[in-house]
Amino acid sequence: MRRRVLTAVAIAAALTTTVAACGGGPGGGGGKITDDKIVLGVLNDQSGVYSELSGKNSVTAVEMAVEDFKAKYGDDAITKNIEVVTADHQNKPDVANTKAQELYDRQKADVILDVPTSSAALAVAGQAAAKKKLHINVTAATTELTGAKCNKYTFHWAYDTYMLANGTGTSVTEAGAKDWYIVYPDYAFGQDMQKSFTEAIQKTGGQVITADPTPFPNDDFSTFLLKAPTLSPTPSVIGTMHAGGDLVNLVKQYNEFGLREKGVDLSVGLMFITDIHSLGVEAFAGTTFTDAWYWNADADNRAWADRFQAKTGTRPSFAHAGNYSAALQYLEAAQRAGTDNADDVVKALEGFAFNDVFAANGQVRAEDHRMIHDSYLAKVKSPDQVTEDWDYEEIVETIPAAEAFRPAAESGCQF
Amino acid sequence: MILSRLAGRPVLLAAGLITVLALPWLIYPPVAMDVLCWALFAVALDVLLGFTGLLSFGHAAFWGTAAYAAGLLAIHYSLPFPLAVLGAALAAAVLAVPIGFLSVRRTGIYFAMVTLAFAQMVYFLANQWSGLTGGENGLQGIPRELFGLDLSDPFFFYYYGLPLVLVGLWAAWRIVRSPFGRVLTAIRDNPARARALGYPVDRYKLLAFVLSAGLSGLAGGLYAISHGFASLQEVNWTTSGKVVIMVVLGGIGTLWGPGLGSLIMVQLNDFLSTAGFDGIDLVTGGVLILIVLLFRRGMWGTVVDLLARRAARRAEARAKAKAPAAEEPVPSGSA
């Protein structure tokens, strides 16, 4: 009998101590810097579909920002004790939600950076508001973050659906492609993009001949692609709002049907340089899309990209540079505020105008916490134009910060 | 043997209760809450899988529907959270009636496929009906409401949510131990014989399906309230798979084993996401393979099995020892 009791207790104890660590005490008060350190948390996908375009290399980018901040201020820095902590949310919003709490509460993160996947991003934004700590989102696309679901502690840094659709829709139409055929995946992201694209195209004097939703996920786009040349008038460009594996399939089939030779161009709503790299530049050659940043656009970008490559062995995507910028500007704001107190840092960020390697003519809008910056219409080079690895893009046009993003008045954000 | 079983049960029960009560002291409270919800979900699935012999591969439909239902009830009607969760459980049970009615006519792989198909339909609906569910942004900002109490601290919220889970676990135990549960086991082991004995087999299966879905809904509703949002992840087929894995890990047909399985899975996942290791699925998959190869009855099942075997051996030895010396007094109540 006694042994049985002991066994039961032992089992119970073994169950509960698999990974045990008790809650930390309350945060140290008094000083200007809580816990005597600033902690930057990077929460993103490190094992799934977004691990290439952001992932662990974004942690490296954030560490570079810390390095640069320390080098710039030396002994005048608000603190020399700056930590970078990270967690993998696996693109699961529930994991993101729990990890965000853990980062804020236990690891004492003052800010959480990155967070791809819109549902995860919105969950983390909710935690930021509840814990009164900062969240600077870099890789989620949803405009909800600076729209209906905005809050005082959340900022949106690199891009969003409006910026992508508006940039490509406006610029390509202005360049003469007036007749569009849009195919979009039938879920909220695709629908948002389709709406924004259509508005941008019509505003610029173009027309959307028709817009077709496709199932999601989808392998076979032949029905939609074969339909394109039969439309009247013949569309000058197909706008696709697909991403990831769907985009790869669509582009492959677009090439197989030889639509470009038939005079139907391709514009992509959302694309990362890592997408081009994985499928090969010849598949995407001639495709236009809006990019938030390109590593080889000028000497400064290139210098930074060289540093990045030395550490990671790869060229940076705009998400990597965006994370660097977000981390650097957070630290700069804390330096200006003289504290890591969230409310003071938010004040220091609001309305702040700056330039860094990522953001040209950057400004953090106080009204909705959208960081606006110059964006770029990029065209994928043809293979014979490529002179080195990752040299895939040609910047066709710079879209000024003020025009690139949704006007604050339309955001519907109220703090 | 019987004596020791009777004596062992309260001890085990007490150990279980202490574990459950102490959980948020030992692991991070929001994670503890996740463990609780997944444990109830896994136990609910075990009612169907272990005791009725039906492998549902679409239980995410009930967990997810309940998550959205709880969220919508809490957002639009500001119900106190226990009511929202109970409403969500009801919604899941109601959804299970037509799905179960059509599915229970099949068994084995066909049943699994049919339930998966229905779950995918629910996923599709949740994805398309973004006005209601928020699409892939998820249904965000679900409030935790209970007569104006402050429930924001996950540590205390654990104890507010715990009674709901305990009620669910108790219900599962009652279902399995009731005459109804015995009939389910009979149907699992020999459906033809159960039918020959006059039991309406399909109706029993349907009821088991609905009850299991309702309990899954209880768990899913609480999960949504605990996280403050419901997302497509909840209705995704991977959720159905995850809960099946928990049941297998813990031990099919052991009722409490799946709870253990969920503790391990949730903890493992939580640990790996900060461990800086890329292959999370590789590890969880490896653990599953190991368990299946080494512990065919799952962790709980193997332990129970070992204990039972040892008790049997000892009883046998005692019986042998007793035979030549029958006049010796019987040792009192021990094992």
XYZ file of N, CA and C in Angstrom, chain B residues 146-311:
498
model
N -16.392 38.012 -15.765
C -17.066 37.267 -14.706
C -17.445 38.238 -13.595
N -18.620 38.783 -13.697
C -19.161 39.691 -12.680
C -18.152 40.762 -12.286
N -17.490 41.311 -13.267
C -16.602 42.433 -13.009
C -15.307 42.086 -12.294
N -15.024 40.776 -12.119
C -13.764 40.395 -11.474
C -12.598 40.632 -12.426
N -11.425 40.870 -11.858
C -10.241 41.038 -12.683
C -9.636 39.669 -12.976
N -9.746 39.238 -14.219
C -9.262 37.903 -14.576
C -8.004 37.978 -15.439
N -7.383 39.162 -15.445
C -6.294 39.332 -16.402
C -5.067 38.494 -16.040
N -4.874 38.210 -14.750
C -3.703 37.429 -14.360
C -3.915 35.955 -14.693
N -3.098 35.404 -15.591
C -3.307 34.014 -15.999
C -3.199 33.023 -14.844
N -2.426 33.396 -13.815
C -2.283 32.511 -12.664
C -3.626 32.297 -11.977
N -4.347 33.372 -11.758
C -5.646 33.242 -11.086
C -6.708 32.716 -12.037
N -6.570 33.102 -13.309
C -7.560 32.629 -14.267
C -7.550 31.106 -14.365
N -6.379 30.534 -14.162
C -6.270 29.076 -14.161
C -7.270 28.471 -13.179
N -7.337 29.047 -11.991
C -8.225 28.486 -10.968
C -9.693 28.795 -11.245
N -9.948 29.883 -11.994
C -11.319 30.142 -12.403
C -11.758 29.151 -13.480
N -10.834 28.780 -14.330
C -11.178 27.871 -15.420
C -11.196 26.419 -14.995
N -10.415 26.122 -13.948
C -10.252 24.735 -13.507
C -11.563 23.990 -13.240
N -12.528 24.614 -12.506
C -13.766 23.874 -12.235
C -14.453 23.373 -13.503
N -14.435 24.205 -14.556
C -15.067 23.786 -15.810
C -14.411 22.520 -16.348
N -13.077 22.499 -16.288
C -12.347 21.339 -16.799
C -12.618 20.120 -15.926
N -12.636 20.336 -14.615
C -12.894 19.203 -13.715
C -14.278 18.628 -13.955
N -15.247 19.509 -14.178
C -16.592 19.031 -14.492
C -16.552 18.192 -15.769
N -15.819 18.685 -16.749
C -15.691 17.951 -18.009
C -15.045 16.596 -17.816
N -13.963 16.562 -17.020
C -13.263 15.292 -16.775
C -14.162 14.326 -16.012
N -14.880 14.884 -15.030
C -15.797 14.048 -14.261
C -16.867 13.467 -15.187
N -17.383 14.302 -16.082
C -18.412 13.835 -17.020
C -17.864 12.704 -17.885
N -16.632 12.877 -18.356
C -16.025 11.831 -19.190
C -15.914 10.528 -18.408
N -15.503 10.639 -17.164
C -15.349 9.458 -16.311
C -16.696 8.777 -16.085
N -17.729 9.629 -15.825
C -19.064 9.088 -15.612
C -19.569 8.370 -16.864
N -19.331 8.983 -18.003
C -19.800 8.391 -19.264
C -19.185 7.004 -19.432
N -17.880 6.929 -19.199
C -17.173 5.680 -19.437
C -17.571 4.607 -18.427
N -17.807 5.032 -17.182
C -18.111 4.067 -16.120
C -19.581 3.685 -16.040
N -20.438 4.410 -16.760
C -21.874 4.150 -16.654
C -22.231 2.893 -17.458
N -23.441 2.368 -17.233
C -23.901 1.256 -18.075
C -23.819 1.614 -19.553
N -24.096 2.883 -19.855
C -23.988 3.359 -21.233
C -22.563 3.146 -21.746
N -21.599 3.494 -20.897
C -20.194 3.329 -21.271
C -19.834 1.873 -21.491
N -20.424 0.987 -20.672
C -20.167 -0.446 -20.836
C -20.653 -0.929 -22.194
N -21.815 -0.389 -22.586
C -22.353 -0.777 -23.888
C -21.406 -0.297 -24.992
N -20.867 0.922 -24.810
C -19.924 1.443 -25.802
C -18.731 0.503 -25.948
N -18.215 0.057 -24.798
C -17.067 -0.860 -24.843
C -17.449 -2.156 -25.560
N -18.667 -2.626 -25.286
C -19.135 -3.844 -25.954
C -19.195 -3.622 -27.461
N -19.670 -2.432 -27.853
C -19.765 -2.117 -29.285
C -18.372 -2.054 -29.904
N -17.432 -1.473 -29.131
C -16.065 -1.378 -29.619
C -15.491 -2.777 -29.879
N -15.717 -3.672 -28.894
C -15.082 -4.981 -28.981
C -15.781 -5.927 -29.951
N -17.096 -5.800 -30.027
C -17.823 -6.724 -30.892
C -19.177 -6.130 -31.291
N -19.166 -5.303 -32.322
C -20.408 -4.605 -32.685
C -21.520 -5.577 -33.089
N -21.138 -6.655 -33.749
C -22.175 -7.599 -34.204
C -22.897 -8.205 -33.010
N -22.107 -8.549 -32.000
C -22.709 -9.158 -30.818
C -23.583 -8.152 -30.071
N -23.068 -6.901 -30.001
C -23.863 -5.877 -29.315
C -25.200 -5.691 -30.023
N -25.152 -5.725 -31.345
C -26.392 -5.559 -32.102
C -27.305 -6.757 -31.861
N -26.699 -7.932 -31.821
C -27.486 -9.143 -31.591
C -28.161 -9.123 -30.231
N -27.498 -8.430 -29.267
C -28.085 -8.342 -27.933
C -29.213 -7.306 -27.873
N -29.410 -6.611 -28.982
C -30.535 -5.697 -29.042
C -30.190 -4.239 -28.825
N -28.920 -3.925 -28.796
C -28.554 -2.515 -28.626
C -28.550 -1.804 -29.975
N -29.194 -0.640 -30.057
C -29.133 0.136 -31.304
C -27.734 0.747 -31.444
N -26.866 0.019 -32.112
C -25.444 0.358 -32.131
C -25.188 1.772 -32.645
N -25.805 2.118 -33.777
C -25.541 3.431 -34.359
C -25.970 4.567 -33.449
N -27.080 4.335 -32.751
C -27.559 5.400 -31.870
C -26.600 5.584 -30.692
N -26.075 4.477 -30.191
C -25.084 4.566 -29.114
C -23.834 5.305 -29.586
N -23.400 4.931 -30.780
C -22.206 5.588 -31.314
C -22.445 7.080 -31.491
N -23.637 7.406 -31.999
C -23.958 8.817 -32.226
C -23.922 9.580 -30.916
N -24.519 8.990 -29.886
C -24.547 9.674 -28.598
C -23.126 9.855 -28.057
N -22.306 8.816 -28.211
C -20.916 8.930 -27.768
C -20.202 10.037 -28.533
N -20.485 10.112 -29.837
C -19.866 11.127 -30.686
C -20.263 12.528 -30.220
N -21.554 12.686 -29.944
C -22.054 14.000 -29.539
C -21.479 14.384 -28.173
N -21.449 13.432 -27.250
C -20.905 13.725 -25.920
C -19.430 14.088 -26.016
N -18.700 13.328 -26.809
C -17.279 13.612 -26.984
C -17.077 15.001 -27.592
N -17.913 15.329 -28.578
C -17.812 16.645 -29.212
C -18.145 17.752 -28.217
N -19.158 17.513 -27.393
C -19.544 18.514 -26.400
C -18.412 18.781 -25.427
N -17.756 17.722 -24.960
C -16.633 17.891 -24.029
C -15.453 18.578 -24.728
N -15.224 18.212 -25.994
C -14.184 18.893 -26.764
C -14.513 20.383 -26.864
N -15.793 20.657 -27.036
C -16.240 22.042 -27.127
C -15.998 22.798 -25.839
N -16.230 22.128 -24.729
C -15.955 22.745 -23.429
C -14.492 23.177 -23.366
N -13.620 22.270 -23.816
C -12.189 22.566 -23.801
C -11.852 23.695 -24.773
N -12.402 23.602 -25.979
C -12.103 24.605 -27.008
C -12.596 25.988 -26.622
N -13.774 26.042 -26.026
C -14.324 27.326 -25.597
C -13.449 27.974 -24.549
N -13.017 27.168 -23.596
C -12.168 27.692 -22.525
C -10.816 28.147 -23.081
N -10.333 27.396 -24.062
C -9.049 27.731 -24.697
C -9.124 29.121 -25.341
N -10.233 29.362 -26.046
C -10.399 30.665 -26.710
C -10.473 31.786 -25.681
N -11.220 31.556 -24.604
C -11.341 32.583 -23.564
C -9.977 32.823 -22.925
N -9.254 31.742 -22.684
C -7.957 31.854 -22.029
C -6.958 32.634 -22.880
N -6.996 32.416 -24.206
C -6.051 33.114 -25.075
C -6.549 34.492 -25.482
N -7.860 34.675 -25.405
C -8.402 35.963 -25.814
C -8.615 36.067 -27.314
N -8.478 34.977 -28.029
C -8.808 34.986 -29.453
C -9.050 33.559 -29.931
N -9.704 33.466 -31.077
C -9.873 32.167 -31.744
C -9.362 32.339 -33.158
N -8.578 31.389 -33.628
C -8.010 31.548 -34.962
C -8.277 30.312 -35.801
N -7.922 30.400 -37.072
C -8.112 29.271 -37.983
C -7.340 28.039 -37.528
N -6.262 28.273 -36.805
C -5.484 27.172 -36.243
C -6.394 26.191 -35.486
N -7.391 26.753 -34.826
C -8.284 25.927 -34.000
C -9.109 24.944 -34.830
N -9.444 25.302 -36.062
C -10.242 24.394 -36.895
C -9.388 23.678 -37.931
N -8.102 23.921 -37.880
C -7.217 23.294 -38.855
C -7.086 21.787 -38.575
N -6.836 21.010 -39.603
C -6.752 19.559 -39.417
C -5.574 19.172 -38.537
N -4.545 20.055 -38.474
C -3.400 19.728 -37.626
C -3.812 19.643 -36.158
N -4.845 20.416 -35.789
C -5.347 20.346 -34.416
C -5.963 18.976 -34.157
N -6.711 18.466 -35.149
C -7.270 17.113 -35.020
C -6.153 16.097 -34.839
N -5.085 16.277 -35.614
C -3.963 15.353 -35.539
C -3.252 15.434 -34.200
N -3.087 16.668 -33.732
C -2.366 16.876 -32.481
C -3.052 16.160 -31.312
N -4.368 16.251 -31.279
C -5.086 15.645 -30.155
C -5.055 14.115 -30.257
N -5.078 13.604 -31.476
C -4.951 12.150 -31.636
C -3.584 11.693 -31.114
N -2.547 12.473 -31.441
C -1.195 12.130 -30.978
C -1.143 12.117 -29.445
N -1.798 13.106 -28.828
C -1.820 13.157 -27.361
C -2.445 11.900 -26.779
N -3.538 11.469 -27.401
C -4.229 10.276 -26.907
C -3.321 9.053 -27.057
N -2.674 8.960 -28.205
C -1.795 7.809 -28.441
C -0.624 7.832 -27.457
N -0.046 9.018 -27.260
C 1.066 9.152 -26.324
C 0.680 8.692 -24.934
N -0.469 9.169 -24.477
C -0.887 8.879 -23.115
C -1.380 7.450 -22.971
N -2.032 6.960 -23.998
C -2.576 5.609 -23.936
C -4.040 5.605 -24.313
N -4.339 4.963 -25.436
C -5.722 4.895 -25.910
C -6.535 4.048 -24.932
N -7.719 4.537 -24.600
C -8.606 3.770 -23.744
C -8.212 3.754 -22.281
N -7.371 4.718 -21.868
C -7.007 4.779 -20.460
C -7.660 5.969 -19.770
N -8.374 6.766 -20.520
C -9.090 7.950 -20.069
C -8.175 9.044 -19.514
N -7.360 8.731 -18.468
C -6.510 9.793 -17.905
C -5.184 9.894 -18.650
N -4.810 8.822 -19.306
C -3.561 8.826 -20.070
C -3.461 9.998 -21.038
N -4.512 10.251 -21.822
C -4.450 11.375 -22.754
C -4.156 12.706 -22.068
N -4.603 12.845 -20.813
C -4.258 14.051 -20.063
C -2.757 14.170 -19.900
N -2.143 13.041 -19.568
C -0.687 12.989 -19.448
C -0.031 13.304 -20.789
N -0.607 12.736 -21.857
C -0.098 12.992 -23.201
C -0.113 14.477 -23.531
N -1.201 15.152 -23.143
C -1.297 16.572 -23.454
C -0.266 17.361 -22.657
N -0.056 16.969 -21.403
C 0.945 17.658 -20.584
C 2.309 17.587 -21.267
N 2.642 16.409 -21.724
C 3.953 16.225 -22.352
C 4.052 16.987 -23.672
N 3.027 16.866 -24.501
C 3.055 17.537 -25.805
C 3.132 19.052 -25.657
N 2.278 19.605 -24.811
C 2.245 21.062 -24.669
C 3.558 21.564 -24.087
N 4.059 20.857 -23.093
C 5.319 21.250 -22.466
C 6.478 21.149 -23.444
N 6.478 20.070 -24.197
C 7.555 19.844 -25.163
C 7.569 20.965 -26.195
N 6.373 21.275 -26.689
C 6.235 22.317 -27.685
C 6.688 23.666 -27.136
N 6.281 23.933 -25.913
C 6.629 25.195 -25.275
C 8.135 25.291 -25.066
N 8.703 24.197 -24.626
C 10.144 24.171 -24.374
C 10.918 24.342 -25.682
N 10.488 23.621 -26.717
C 11.231 23.647 -27.980
C 11.161 25.000 -28.669
N 10.064 25.730 -28.456
C 9.934 26.993 -29.176
C 10.911 28.041 -28.656
N 11.489 27.833 -27.480
C 12.523 28.756 -27.024
C 13.889 28.081 -26.966
N 13.952 26.831 -27.397
C 15.212 26.111 -27.284
C 16.182 26.448 -28.410
N 15.681 27.184 -29.402
C 16.553 27.569 -30.501
C 16.862 26.422 -31.441
N 16.000 25.441 -31.448
C 16.189 24.294 -32.326
C 15.131 24.327 -33.423
N 15.552 24.127 -34.671
C 14.635 24.297 -35.800
C 13.587 23.198 -35.905
N 14.006 21.957 -35.651
C 13.133 20.840 -35.990
C 12.141 20.466 -34.917
N 11.203 21.370 -34.633
C 10.234 21.088 -33.573
C 9.409 19.848 -33.911
N 8.943 19.802 -35.155
C 8.117 18.669 -35.557
C 8.926 17.373 -35.578
N 10.222 17.534 -35.855
C 11.111 16.374 -35.857
C 11.148 15.735 -34.467
N 11.251 16.581 -33.443
C 11.336 16.075 -32.079
C 10.009 15.457 -31.651
N 8.914 16.190 -31.871
C 7.623 15.656 -31.441
C 7.309 14.371 -32.207
N 7.654 14.352 -33.489
C 7.448 13.139 -34.276
C 8.285 11.986 -33.742
N 9.556 12.299 -33.403
C 10.448 11.275 -32.858
C 9.925 10.702 -31.555
N 9.432 11.606 -30.696
C 8.870 11.150 -29.422
C 7.703 10.204 -29.671
N 6.857 10.587 -30.623
C 5.696 9.750 -30.925
C 6.126 8.358 -31.392
N 7.119 8.339 -32.291
C 7.591 7.049 -32.813
C 8.144 6.189 -31.673
N 8.943 6.817 -30.821
C 9.511 6.090 -29.690
C 8.429 5.501 -28.804
N 7.440 6.328 -28.496
C 6.371 5.870 -27.605
C 5.626 4.702 -28.241
N 5.327 4.858 -29.520
C 4.558 3.818 -30.191
C 5.355 2.511 -30.241
N 6.683 2.636 -30.456
C 7.497 1.429 -30.542
C 7.747 0.795 -29.175
N 8.009 1.653 -28.183
C 8.406 1.127 -26.877
C 7.223 0.899 -25.944
N 6.268 1.792 -25.997
C 5.109 1.671 -25.102
C 3.861 1.552 -25.958
N 3.545 0.336 -26.314
C 2.426 0.163 -27.238
C 1.120 0.686 -26.670
N 0.990 0.635 -25.362
C -0.269 1.077 -24.759
C -0.199 2.534 -24.329
N 0.777 3.243 -24.797
C 0.937 4.623 -24.364
C 1.588 4.644 -23.001
N 1.921 5.831 -22.540
C 2.672 5.921 -21.286
C 1.845 5.443 -20.107
N 0.667 6.004 -19.990
C -0.204 5.643 -18.884
C -0.576 4.167 -18.956
N -0.931 3.747 -20.161
C -1.342 2.362 -20.362
C -0.251 1.390 -19.953
N 1.001 1.728 -20.295
C 2.113 0.843 -19.955
C 2.317 0.771 -18.448
N 2.253 1.937 -17.798
C 2.444 1.959 -16.346
C 1.354 1.147 -15.662
N 0.110 1.400 -16.054
C -1.013 0.678 -15.456
C -0.853 -0.822 -15.685
N -0.441 -1.151 -16.884
C -0.240 -2.541 -17.260
C 0.823 -3.207 -16.379
N 1.948 -2.500 -16.210
C 3.035 -3.035 -15.391
C 2.573 -3.255 -13.957
N 1.867 -2.249 -13.422
C 1.383 -2.363 -12.045
C 0.436 -3.544 -11.910
N -0.459 -3.659 -12.875
C -1.446 -4.736 -12.819
C -0.755 -6.092 -12.891
N 0.264 -6.176 -13.766
C 0.965 -7.443 -13.917
C 1.696 -7.815 -12.625
N 2.315 -6.782 -12.031
C 3.048 -7.052 -10.802
C 2.095 -7.511 -9.702
N 0.952 -6.823 -9.620
C -0.041 -7.195 -8.614
C -0.519 -8.625 -8.835
